[in-house]
């Protein structure tokens, strides 16, 4: 495996290692309250951005002493670590690293079910954000009918499963055209563009639409903003991998090969047009790279 391909593989593996470390840390912090008289665990926070907000509030509210000695705060810390563990795991699951990953990415298009599952999940979250944004614009939350249970349970989970299936079908049909590298890159760019657009709209609605809610967290624009910012943050993980691969491809198109394509022997400071290790013919005149990558 060429050095840059090995680095791209290790970058994806780093997502998995980070996820495992955070998960172990979350389990350790969860065990501490269980061994004490901690009877009221906090509500599970479902969004990574939410977990950052709550953890920041805890650190600001605590004026003295260490947070590790206050088990009511450790509960939030454990959920914070668990959510971010799942966050990094979804990045790894989306890319599904293998030793021959770079080579297979340029092969005939075969739908990557894991990638489609993750991409459709975040697309469904964005769709739910749009629904709650429309609910705020129609002032449905301020009506005389108590729709709290209906909105946060029936509409949220029912609509989420519905949109998850719709987006999975769309990505499955869309993924059958072009090589896998191009399709994954396009899906990532599409998620980033959609979440950025939703974030801009949510900020505008949140700033300009009057409301009578006791807390800003009850507003649909706030939930839509949190979801869109979460997807934007998630896109940076796979985006870094694809950006690295694209720049290395451009470098390969401009420079002579640094490694033998047959045995991966280093060709640094070797002027011969044959590999000294295996005798493979080396192209020194160009084009220096064949294929999409």
PDB file of C-alpha atoms in Angstrom:
ATOM      1  CA  UNK A   1       0.000   0.000   0.000  1.00  0.00           C
ATOM      2  CA  UNK A   2       1.384   3.424  -0.948  1.00  0.00           C
ATOM      3  CA  UNK A   3       2.242   5.726   1.917  1.00  0.00           C
ATOM      4  CA  UNK A   4      -0.557   8.211   1.257  1.00  0.00           C
ATOM      5  CA  UNK A   5      -3.097   5.399   0.943  1.00  0.00           C
ATOM      6  CA  UNK A   6      -1.877   3.962   4.228  1.00  0.00           C
ATOM      7  CA  UNK A   7      -2.306   7.366   5.879  1.00  0.00           C
ATOM      8  CA  UNK A   8      -5.851   7.689   4.536  1.00  0.00           C
ATOM      9  CA  UNK A   9      -6.597   4.237   5.938  1.00  0.00           C
ATOM     10  CA  UNK A  10      -5.133   5.169   9.338  1.00  0.00           C
ATOM     11  CA  UNK A  11      -7.137   8.414   9.415  1.00  0.00           C
ATOM     12  CA  UNK A  12     -10.350   6.439   9.100  1.00  0.00           C
ATOM     13  CA  UNK A  13      -9.126   4.008  11.737  1.00  0.00           C
ATOM     14  CA  UNK A  14      -8.526   6.969  14.037  1.00  0.00           C
ATOM     15  CA  UNK A  15     -12.278   7.604  14.058  1.00  0.00           C
ATOM     16  CA  UNK A  16     -12.864   4.086  15.383  1.00  0.00           C
ATOM     17  CA  UNK A  17     -10.104   4.297  17.994  1.00  0.00           C
ATOM     18  CA  UNK A  18     -11.440   7.639  19.246  1.00  0.00           C
ATOM     19  CA  UNK A  19     -14.943   6.185  19.448  1.00  0.00           C
ATOM     20  CA  UNK A  20     -13.751   3.193  21.489  1.00  0.00           C
ATOM     21  CA  UNK A  21     -11.759   5.380  23.891  1.00  0.00           C
ATOM     22  CA  UNK A  22     -14.725   7.708  24.472  1.00  0.00           C
ATOM     23  CA  UNK A  23     -17.052   4.733  24.960  1.00  0.00           C
ATOM     24  CA  UNK A  24     -14.749   3.218  27.597  1.00  0.00           C
ATOM     25  CA  UNK A  25     -14.535   6.583  29.357  1.00  0.00           C
ATOM     26  CA  UNK A  26     -18.348   6.860  29.286  1.00  0.00           C
ATOM     27  CA  UNK A  27     -18.748   3.393  30.823  1.00  0.00           C
ATOM     28  CA  UNK A  28     -16.287   4.256  33.592  1.00  0.00           C
ATOM     29  CA  UNK A  29     -18.115   7.479  34.433  1.00  0.00           C
ATOM     30  CA  UNK A  30     -21.455   5.642  34.393  1.00  0.00           C
ATOM     31  CA  UNK A  31     -20.220   3.107  36.924  1.00  0.00           C
ATOM     32  CA  UNK A  32     -19.224   5.763  39.435  1.00  0.00           C
ATOM     33  CA  UNK A  33     -22.787   7.022  40.145  1.00  0.00           C
ATOM     34  CA  UNK A  34     -24.090   3.439  40.302  1.00  0.00           C
ATOM     35  CA  UNK A  35     -21.732   2.694  43.167  1.00  0.00           C
ATOM     36  CA  UNK A  36     -23.096   5.681  45.117  1.00  0.00           C
ATOM     37  CA  UNK A  37     -26.501   7.043  46.151  1.00  0.00           C
ATOM     38  CA  UNK A  38     -27.164   8.658  42.776  1.00  0.00           C
ATOM     39  CA  UNK A  39     -30.929   8.169  42.373  1.00  0.00           C
ATOM     40  CA  UNK A  40     -31.904  10.745  39.730  1.00  0.00           C
ATOM     41  CA  UNK A  41     -29.903  10.284  36.516  1.00  0.00           C
ATOM     42  CA  UNK A  42     -30.147  13.131  34.009  1.00  0.00           C
ATOM     43  CA  UNK A  43     -32.154  12.989  30.810  1.00  0.00           C
ATOM     44  CA  UNK A  44     -30.311  11.544  27.835  1.00  0.00           C
ATOM     45  CA  UNK A  45     -29.029  14.231  25.490  1.00  0.00           C
ATOM     46  CA  UNK A  46     -29.520  13.136  21.887  1.00  0.00           C
ATOM     47  CA  UNK A  47     -27.387  15.706  20.052  1.00  0.00           C
ATOM     48  CA  UNK A  48     -23.612  16.254  20.303  1.00  0.00           C
ATOM     49  CA  UNK A  49     -24.069  20.024  20.226  1.00  0.00           C
ATOM     50  CA  UNK A  50     -26.589  19.710  23.054  1.00  0.00           C
ATOM     51  CA  UNK A  51     -24.059  17.770  25.096  1.00  0.00           C
ATOM     52  CA  UNK A  52     -21.492  20.533  24.634  1.00  0.00           C
ATOM     53  CA  UNK A  53     -24.013  23.155  25.766  1.00  0.00           C
ATOM     54  CA  UNK A  54     -25.012  21.228  28.883  1.00  0.00           C
ATOM     55  CA  UNK A  55     -21.445  20.360  29.839  1.00  0.00           C
ATOM     56  CA  UNK A  56     -20.426  24.005  29.441  1.00  0.00           C
ATOM     57  CA  UNK A  57     -23.336  25.098  31.632  1.00  0.00           C
ATOM     58  CA  UNK A  58     -22.235  22.644  34.318  1.00  0.00           C
ATOM     59  CA  UNK A  59     -18.663  23.886  34.287  1.00  0.00           C
ATOM     60  CA  UNK A  60     -19.791  27.509  34.497  1.00  0.00           C
ATOM     61  CA  UNK A  61     -22.312  26.803  37.264  1.00  0.00           C
ATOM     62  CA  UNK A  62     -19.751  25.043  39.393  1.00  0.00           C
ATOM     63  CA  UNK A  63     -17.811  27.754  41.192  1.00  0.00           C
ATOM     64  CA  UNK A  64     -15.434  25.645  43.280  1.00  0.00           C
ATOM     65  CA  UNK A  65     -14.193  22.090  43.658  1.00  0.00           C
ATOM     66  CA  UNK A  66     -13.603  19.410  41.073  1.00  0.00           C
ATOM     67  CA  UNK A  67     -16.449  18.267  38.837  1.00  0.00           C
ATOM     68  CA  UNK A  68     -15.343  14.634  39.297  1.00  0.00           C
ATOM     69  CA  UNK A  69     -16.427  14.725  42.929  1.00  0.00           C
ATOM     70  CA  UNK A  70     -20.036  15.661  42.132  1.00  0.00           C
ATOM     71  CA  UNK A  71     -21.905  12.667  40.773  1.00  0.00           C
ATOM     72  CA  UNK A  72     -24.835  14.686  39.435  1.00  0.00           C
ATOM     73  CA  UNK A  73     -22.366  16.224  37.003  1.00  0.00           C
ATOM     74  CA  UNK A  74     -20.694  12.904  36.210  1.00  0.00           C
ATOM     75  CA  UNK A  75     -24.025  11.696  34.838  1.00  0.00           C
ATOM     76  CA  UNK A  76     -23.991  14.441  32.229  1.00  0.00           C
ATOM     77  CA  UNK A  77     -20.322  13.804  31.530  1.00  0.00           C
ATOM     78  CA  UNK A  78     -20.997  10.115  30.833  1.00  0.00           C
ATOM     79  CA  UNK A  79     -23.723  10.969  28.320  1.00  0.00           C
ATOM     80  CA  UNK A  80     -21.448  13.576  26.786  1.00  0.00           C
ATOM     81  CA  UNK A  81     -18.758  10.938  26.198  1.00  0.00           C
ATOM     82  CA  UNK A  82     -21.241   8.324  24.969  1.00  0.00           C
ATOM     83  CA  UNK A  83     -22.859  10.601  22.400  1.00  0.00           C
ATOM     84  CA  UNK A  84     -19.510  11.689  21.010  1.00  0.00           C
ATOM     85  CA  UNK A  85     -18.413   8.060  20.908  1.00  0.00           C
ATOM     86  CA  UNK A  86     -21.396   7.281  18.679  1.00  0.00           C
ATOM     87  CA  UNK A  87     -20.617  10.427  16.697  1.00  0.00           C
ATOM     88  CA  UNK A  88     -17.110   9.244  15.757  1.00  0.00           C
ATOM     89  CA  UNK A  89     -18.313   5.676  15.248  1.00  0.00           C
ATOM     90  CA  UNK A  90     -20.797   6.875  12.633  1.00  0.00           C
ATOM     91  CA  UNK A  91     -17.917   8.510  10.737  1.00  0.00           C
ATOM     92  CA  UNK A  92     -15.980   5.253  10.713  1.00  0.00           C
ATOM     93  CA  UNK A  93     -19.127   3.300   9.809  1.00  0.00           C
ATOM     94  CA  UNK A  94     -19.800   5.695   6.938  1.00  0.00           C
ATOM     95  CA  UNK A  95     -16.339   5.206   5.427  1.00  0.00           C
ATOM     96  CA  UNK A  96     -16.019   1.501   6.349  1.00  0.00           C
ATOM     97  CA  UNK A  97     -12.219   1.300   6.131  1.00  0.00           C
ATOM     98  CA  UNK A  98     -10.547  -1.729   4.584  1.00  0.00           C
ATOM     99  CA  UNK A  99      -6.988  -2.366   3.496  1.00  0.00           C
ATOM    100  CA  UNK A 100      -8.031  -2.274  -0.162  1.00  0.00           C
ATOM    101  CA  UNK A 101     -10.535   0.523   0.418  1.00  0.00           C
ATOM    102  CA  UNK A 102      -8.852   3.011  -1.954  1.00  0.00           C
ATOM    103  CA  UNK A 103      -8.699   0.462  -4.772  1.00  0.00           C
ATOM    104  CA  UNK A 104     -12.295  -0.678  -4.366  1.00  0.00           C
ATOM    105  CA  UNK A 105     -13.541   2.906  -4.294  1.00  0.00           C
ATOM    106  CA  UNK A 106     -12.742   3.172  -8.029  1.00  0.00           C
ATOM    107  CA  UNK A 107     -14.395  -0.140  -8.931  1.00  0.00           C
ATOM    108  CA  UNK A 108     -17.845  -0.694 -10.372  1.00  0.00           C
ATOM    109  CA  UNK A 109     -20.548   1.061  -8.340  1.00  0.00           C
ATOM    110  CA  UNK A 110     -21.902  -1.238  -5.648  1.00  0.00           C
ATOM    111  CA  UNK A 111     -24.182   0.418  -3.087  1.00  0.00           C
ATOM    112  CA  UNK A 112     -22.428   0.674   0.271  1.00  0.00           C
ATOM    113  CA  UNK A 113     -25.305  -0.091   2.599  1.00  0.00           C
ATOM    114  CA  UNK A 114     -23.491   1.171   5.682  1.00  0.00           C
ATOM    115  CA  UNK A 115     -22.735   4.542   4.102  1.00  0.00           C
ATOM    116  CA  UNK A 116     -26.296   4.850   2.796  1.00  0.00           C
ATOM    117  CA  UNK A 117     -27.652   4.022   6.259  1.00  0.00           C
ATOM    118  CA  UNK A 118     -25.616   6.783   7.916  1.00  0.00           C
ATOM    119  CA  UNK A 119     -26.219   9.388   5.186  1.00  0.00           C
ATOM    120  CA  UNK A 120     -29.973   8.769   5.194  1.00  0.00           C
ATOM    121  CA  UNK A 121     -29.991   8.999   9.014  1.00  0.00           C
ATOM    122  CA  UNK A 122     -28.564  12.523   8.991  1.00  0.00           C
ATOM    123  CA  UNK A 123     -30.768  13.491   6.042  1.00  0.00           C
ATOM    124  CA  UNK A 124     -33.793  12.372   8.049  1.00  0.00           C
ATOM    125  CA  UNK A 125     -32.605  14.495  10.975  1.00  0.00           C
ATOM    126  CA  UNK A 126     -32.401  17.520   8.679  1.00  0.00           C
ATOM    127  CA  UNK A 127     -35.911  16.792   7.430  1.00  0.00           C
ATOM    128  CA  UNK A 128     -37.174  16.654  11.017  1.00  0.00           C
ATOM    129  CA  UNK A 129     -35.474  19.994  11.646  1.00  0.00           C
ATOM    130  CA  UNK A 130     -37.378  21.509   8.735  1.00  0.00           C
ATOM    131  CA  UNK A 131     -40.675  20.161  10.126  1.00  0.00           C
ATOM    132  CA  UNK A 132     -40.081  21.773  13.512  1.00  0.00           C
ATOM    133  CA  UNK A 133     -39.054  24.976  11.770  1.00  0.00           C
ATOM    134  CA  UNK A 134     -42.392  25.021   9.930  1.00  0.00           C
ATOM    135  CA  UNK A 135     -44.216  24.269  13.183  1.00  0.00           C
ATOM    136  CA  UNK A 136     -42.730  27.378  14.747  1.00  0.00           C
ATOM    137  CA  UNK A 137     -43.557  29.526  11.728  1.00  0.00           C
ATOM    138  CA  UNK A 138     -47.208  28.408  11.914  1.00  0.00           C
ATOM    139  CA  UNK A 139     -47.273  29.074  15.700  1.00  0.00           C
ATOM    140  CA  UNK A 140     -48.591  25.552  16.279  1.00  0.00           C
ATOM    141  CA  UNK A 141     -46.862  25.328  19.636  1.00  0.00           C
ATOM    142  CA  UNK A 142     -48.738  28.411  20.840  1.00  0.00           C
ATOM    143  CA  UNK A 143     -52.207  27.038  20.062  1.00  0.00           C
ATOM    144  CA  UNK A 144     -54.675  26.167  22.805  1.00  0.00           C
ATOM    145  CA  UNK A 145     -54.362  22.431  22.093  1.00  0.00           C
ATOM    146  CA  UNK A 146     -51.676  20.685  24.102  1.00  0.00           C
ATOM    147  CA  UNK A 147     -49.565  19.056  21.379  1.00  0.00           C
ATOM    148  CA  UNK A 148     -46.464  18.410  23.455  1.00  0.00           C
ATOM    149  CA  UNK A 149     -46.733  14.619  23.525  1.00  0.00           C
ATOM    150  CA  UNK A 150     -47.926  14.440  19.920  1.00  0.00           C
ATOM    151  CA  UNK A 151     -45.075  16.548  18.587  1.00  0.00           C
ATOM    152  CA  UNK A 152     -42.144  15.174  20.555  1.00  0.00           C
ATOM    153  CA  UNK A 153     -43.150  11.513  20.294  1.00  0.00           C
ATOM    154  CA  UNK A 154     -45.564  10.701  17.482  1.00  0.00           C
ATOM    155  CA  UNK A 155     -44.444  13.316  14.989  1.00  0.00           C
ATOM    156  CA  UNK A 156     -40.753  13.137  15.828  1.00  0.00           C
ATOM    157  CA  UNK A 157     -40.221   9.371  15.847  1.00  0.00           C
ATOM    158  CA  UNK A 158     -42.861   8.556  13.237  1.00  0.00           C
ATOM    159  CA  UNK A 159     -41.621  11.211  10.831  1.00  0.00           C
ATOM    160  CA  UNK A 160     -38.009  10.286  11.489  1.00  0.00           C
ATOM    161  CA  UNK A 161     -38.544   6.639  10.524  1.00  0.00           C
ATOM    162  CA  UNK A 162     -40.522   7.710   7.469  1.00  0.00           C
ATOM    163  CA  UNK A 163     -37.861  10.144   6.232  1.00  0.00           C
ATOM    164  CA  UNK A 164     -35.081   7.694   7.059  1.00  0.00           C
ATOM    165  CA  UNK A 165     -36.678   5.128   4.728  1.00  0.00           C
ATOM    166  CA  UNK A 166     -37.313   7.700   1.998  1.00  0.00           C
ATOM    167  CA  UNK A 167     -33.746   9.026   2.042  1.00  0.00           C
ATOM    168  CA  UNK A 168     -32.296   5.499   2.171  1.00  0.00           C
ATOM    169  CA  UNK A 169     -34.240   4.624  -0.982  1.00  0.00           C
ATOM    170  CA  UNK A 170     -33.126   7.832  -2.697  1.00  0.00           C
ATOM    171  CA  UNK A 171     -29.450   7.307  -1.837  1.00  0.00           C
ATOM    172  CA  UNK A 172     -29.649   3.645  -2.865  1.00  0.00           C
ATOM    173  CA  UNK A 173     -30.898   4.579  -6.335  1.00  0.00           C
ATOM    174  CA  UNK A 174     -28.494   7.501  -6.590  1.00  0.00           C
ATOM    175  CA  UNK A 175     -25.490   5.439  -5.502  1.00  0.00           C
ATOM    176  CA  UNK A 176     -25.756   3.070  -8.482  1.00  0.00           C
ATOM    177  CA  UNK A 177     -24.247   5.683 -10.816  1.00  0.00           C
ATOM    178  CA  UNK A 178     -20.518   6.396 -10.840  1.00  0.00           C
ATOM    179  CA  UNK A 179     -17.721   4.969  -8.721  1.00  0.00           C
ATOM    180  CA  UNK A 180     -18.009   4.699  -4.955  1.00  0.00           C
ATOM    181  CA  UNK A 181     -15.473   7.427  -4.205  1.00  0.00           C
ATOM    182  CA  UNK A 182     -17.396   9.979  -6.278  1.00  0.00           C
ATOM    183  CA  UNK A 183     -20.739   9.010  -4.770  1.00  0.00           C
ATOM    184  CA  UNK A 184     -19.528   9.169  -1.175  1.00  0.00           C
ATOM    185  CA  UNK A 185     -17.941  12.553  -1.845  1.00  0.00           C
ATOM    186  CA  UNK A 186     -21.147  13.848  -3.417  1.00  0.00           C
ATOM    187  CA  UNK A 187     -23.291  12.573  -0.543  1.00  0.00           C
ATOM    188  CA  UNK A 188     -20.983  14.252   1.965  1.00  0.00           C
ATOM    189  CA  UNK A 189     -21.043  17.544   0.052  1.00  0.00           C
ATOM    190  CA  UNK A 190     -24.813  17.301  -0.267  1.00  0.00           C
ATOM    191  CA  UNK A 191     -25.221  16.800   3.482  1.00  0.00           C
ATOM    192  CA  UNK A 192     -22.933  19.737   4.187  1.00  0.00           C
ATOM    193  CA  UNK A 193     -24.736  22.034   1.728  1.00  0.00           C
ATOM    194  CA  UNK A 194     -28.170  21.036   3.023  1.00  0.00           C
ATOM    195  CA  UNK A 195     -27.241  21.452   6.675  1.00  0.00           C
ATOM    196  CA  UNK A 196     -25.535  24.807   6.025  1.00  0.00           C
ATOM    197  CA  UNK A 197     -28.640  26.092   4.215  1.00  0.00           C
ATOM    198  CA  UNK A 198     -30.911  24.903   7.020  1.00  0.00           C
ATOM    199  CA  UNK A 199     -28.648  26.527   9.607  1.00  0.00           C
ATOM    200  CA  UNK A 200     -28.843  29.900   7.855  1.00  0.00           C
ATOM    201  CA  UNK A 201     -32.641  29.693   7.608  1.00  0.00           C
ATOM    202  CA  UNK A 202     -32.939  28.579  11.251  1.00  0.00           C
ATOM    203  CA  UNK A 203     -30.817  31.476  12.470  1.00  0.00           C
ATOM    204  CA  UNK A 204     -32.975  33.930  10.508  1.00  0.00           C
ATOM    205  CA  UNK A 205     -36.211  32.493  11.898  1.00  0.00           C
ATOM    206  CA  UNK A 206     -34.822  32.306  15.441  1.00  0.00           C
ATOM    207  CA  UNK A 207     -33.751  35.958  15.316  1.00  0.00           C
ATOM    208  CA  UNK A 208     -36.785  37.472  13.619  1.00  0.00           C
ATOM    209  CA  UNK A 209     -39.784  35.340  14.576  1.00  0.00           C
ATOM    210  CA  UNK A 210     -41.437  36.498  17.859  1.00  0.00           C
ATOM    211  CA  UNK A 211     -42.363  33.767  20.340  1.00  0.00           C
ATOM    212  CA  UNK A 212     -44.010  33.348  23.720  1.00  0.00           C
ATOM    213  CA  UNK A 213     -42.152  30.251  24.892  1.00  0.00           C
ATOM    214  CA  UNK A 214     -40.657  30.209  28.361  1.00  0.00           C
ATOM    215  CA  UNK A 215     -37.416  28.686  27.089  1.00  0.00           C
ATOM    216  CA  UNK A 216     -35.668  29.014  23.744  1.00  0.00           C
ATOM    217  CA  UNK A 217     -35.171  25.214  23.693  1.00  0.00           C
ATOM    218  CA  UNK A 218     -38.899  24.785  22.954  1.00  0.00           C
ATOM    219  CA  UNK A 219     -38.597  26.646  19.675  1.00  0.00           C
ATOM    220  CA  UNK A 220     -38.519  24.719  16.417  1.00  0.00           C
ATOM    221  CA  UNK A 221     -35.866  27.009  14.980  1.00  0.00           C
ATOM    222  CA  UNK A 222     -33.568  26.165  17.898  1.00  0.00           C
ATOM    223  CA  UNK A 223     -33.953  22.419  17.342  1.00  0.00           C
ATOM    224  CA  UNK A 224     -33.437  22.881  13.595  1.00  0.00           C
ATOM    225  CA  UNK A 225     -30.282  24.902  14.248  1.00  0.00           C
ATOM    226  CA  UNK A 226     -28.883  22.281  16.629  1.00  0.00           C
ATOM    227  CA  UNK A 227     -29.500  19.465  14.130  1.00  0.00           C
ATOM    228  CA  UNK A 228     -27.991  21.362  11.199  1.00  0.00           C
ATOM    229  CA  UNK A 229     -24.890  22.332  13.197  1.00  0.00           C
ATOM    230  CA  UNK A 230     -24.475  18.698  14.265  1.00  0.00           C
ATOM    231  CA  UNK A 231     -24.545  17.511  10.640  1.00  0.00           C
ATOM    232  CA  UNK A 232     -22.087  20.242   9.614  1.00  0.00           C
ATOM    233  CA  UNK A 233     -19.713  19.142  12.350  1.00  0.00           C
ATOM    234  CA  UNK A 234     -20.073  15.493  11.340  1.00  0.00           C
ATOM    235  CA  UNK A 235     -19.298  16.260   7.685  1.00  0.00           C
ATOM    236  CA  UNK A 236     -15.845  17.518   8.613  1.00  0.00           C
ATOM    237  CA  UNK A 237     -14.744  13.953   9.480  1.00  0.00           C
ATOM    238  CA  UNK A 238     -15.383  12.232   6.118  1.00  0.00           C
ATOM    239  CA  UNK A 239     -14.671  15.540   4.380  1.00  0.00           C
ATOM    240  CA  UNK A 240     -11.091  15.570   5.677  1.00  0.00           C
ATOM    241  CA  UNK A 241     -10.536  12.052   4.335  1.00  0.00           C
ATOM    242  CA  UNK A 242     -11.876  12.898   0.874  1.00  0.00           C
ATOM    243  CA  UNK A 243      -9.978  16.183   0.774  1.00  0.00           C
ATOM    244  CA  UNK A 244      -6.737  14.378   1.638  1.00  0.00           C
ATOM    245  CA  UNK A 245      -7.333  11.778  -1.078  1.00  0.00           C
ATOM    246  CA  UNK A 246      -8.192  14.422  -3.669  1.00  0.00           C
ATOM    247  CA  UNK A 247      -5.075  16.471  -2.983  1.00  0.00           C
ATOM    248  CA  UNK A 248      -2.900  13.368  -3.116  1.00  0.00           C
ATOM    249  CA  UNK A 249      -4.484  12.474  -6.446  1.00  0.00           C
ATOM    250  CA  UNK A 250      -3.636  15.915  -7.816  1.00  0.00           C
ATOM    251  CA  UNK A 251      -0.108  15.537  -6.537  1.00  0.00           C
ATOM    252  CA  UNK A 252       0.162  12.154  -8.224  1.00  0.00           C
ATOM    253  CA  UNK A 253      -0.934  13.685 -11.543  1.00  0.00           C
ATOM    254  CA  UNK A 254       1.826  16.309 -11.380  1.00  0.00           C
ATOM    255  CA  UNK A 255       4.782  14.407  -9.928  1.00  0.00           C
ATOM    256  CA  UNK A 256       6.582  11.198 -10.910  1.00  0.00           C
ATOM    257  CA  UNK A 257       5.683   8.145  -8.819  1.00  0.00           C
ATOM    258  CA  UNK A 258       7.487   7.958  -5.475  1.00  0.00           C
ATOM    259  CA  UNK A 259       6.812   4.249  -5.005  1.00  0.00           C
ATOM    260  CA  UNK A 260       6.819   1.254  -7.310  1.00  0.00           C
ATOM    261  CA  UNK A 261       3.217   0.417  -8.310  1.00  0.00           C
ATOM    262  CA  UNK A 262       4.066  -3.288  -8.147  1.00  0.00           C
ATOM    263  CA  UNK A 263       6.065  -3.769  -4.920  1.00  0.00           C
ATOM    264  CA  UNK A 264       5.738  -0.339  -3.220  1.00  0.00           C
ATOM    265  CA  UNK A 265       9.536   0.060  -3.204  1.00  0.00           C
ATOM    266  CA  UNK A 266      10.680   3.642  -2.591  1.00  0.00           C
ATOM    267  CA  UNK A 267      11.902   5.323  -5.797  1.00  0.00           C
ATOM    268  CA  UNK A 268      13.356   8.375  -4.052  1.00  0.00           C
ATOM    269  CA  UNK A 269      16.562   9.587  -5.796  1.00  0.00           C
ATOM    270  CA  UNK A 270      16.352   6.764  -8.351  1.00  0.00           C
ATOM    271  CA  UNK A 271      16.820   7.961 -11.942  1.00  0.00           C
ATOM    272  CA  UNK A 272      16.283   4.578 -13.602  1.00  0.00           C
ATOM    273  CA  UNK A 273      13.001   3.812 -15.380  1.00  0.00           C
ATOM    274  CA  UNK A 274      12.875   0.351 -13.808  1.00  0.00           C
ATOM    275  CA  UNK A 275      12.324  -0.634 -10.193  1.00  0.00           C
ATOM    276  CA  UNK A 276      15.583  -1.924  -8.623  1.00  0.00           C
ATOM    277  CA  UNK A 277      13.571  -4.239  -6.397  1.00  0.00           C
ATOM    278  CA  UNK A 278      11.258  -6.072  -8.819  1.00  0.00           C
ATOM    279  CA  UNK A 279      12.246  -4.777 -12.269  1.00  0.00           C
ATOM    280  CA  UNK A 280       8.857  -3.123 -12.946  1.00  0.00           C
ATOM    281  CA  UNK A 281       8.863  -0.470 -15.661  1.00  0.00           C
ATOM    282  CA  UNK A 282       8.379   3.004 -14.178  1.00  0.00           C
ATOM    283  CA  UNK A 283       6.746   5.831 -16.095  1.00  0.00           C
ATOM    284  CA  UNK A 284       9.002   8.862 -15.767  1.00  0.00           C
ATOM    285  CA  UNK A 285       7.479  11.044 -18.479  1.00  0.00           C
ATOM    286  CA  UNK A 286       3.784  11.069 -17.671  1.00  0.00           C
ATOM    287  CA  UNK A 287       0.935  10.915 -17.309  1.00  0.00           C
ATOM    288  CA  UNK A 288       1.987   9.707 -13.898  1.00  0.00           C
ATOM    289  CA  UNK A 289      -1.343   8.434 -12.682  1.00  0.00           C
ATOM    290  CA  UNK A 290      -4.165   6.393 -14.169  1.00  0.00           C
ATOM    291  CA  UNK A 291      -7.718   6.158 -12.887  1.00  0.00           C
ATOM    292  CA  UNK A 292      -9.872   8.395 -10.689  1.00  0.00           C
ATOM    293  CA  UNK A 293      -7.449   8.276  -7.765  1.00  0.00           C
TER     294      UNK A 293
END
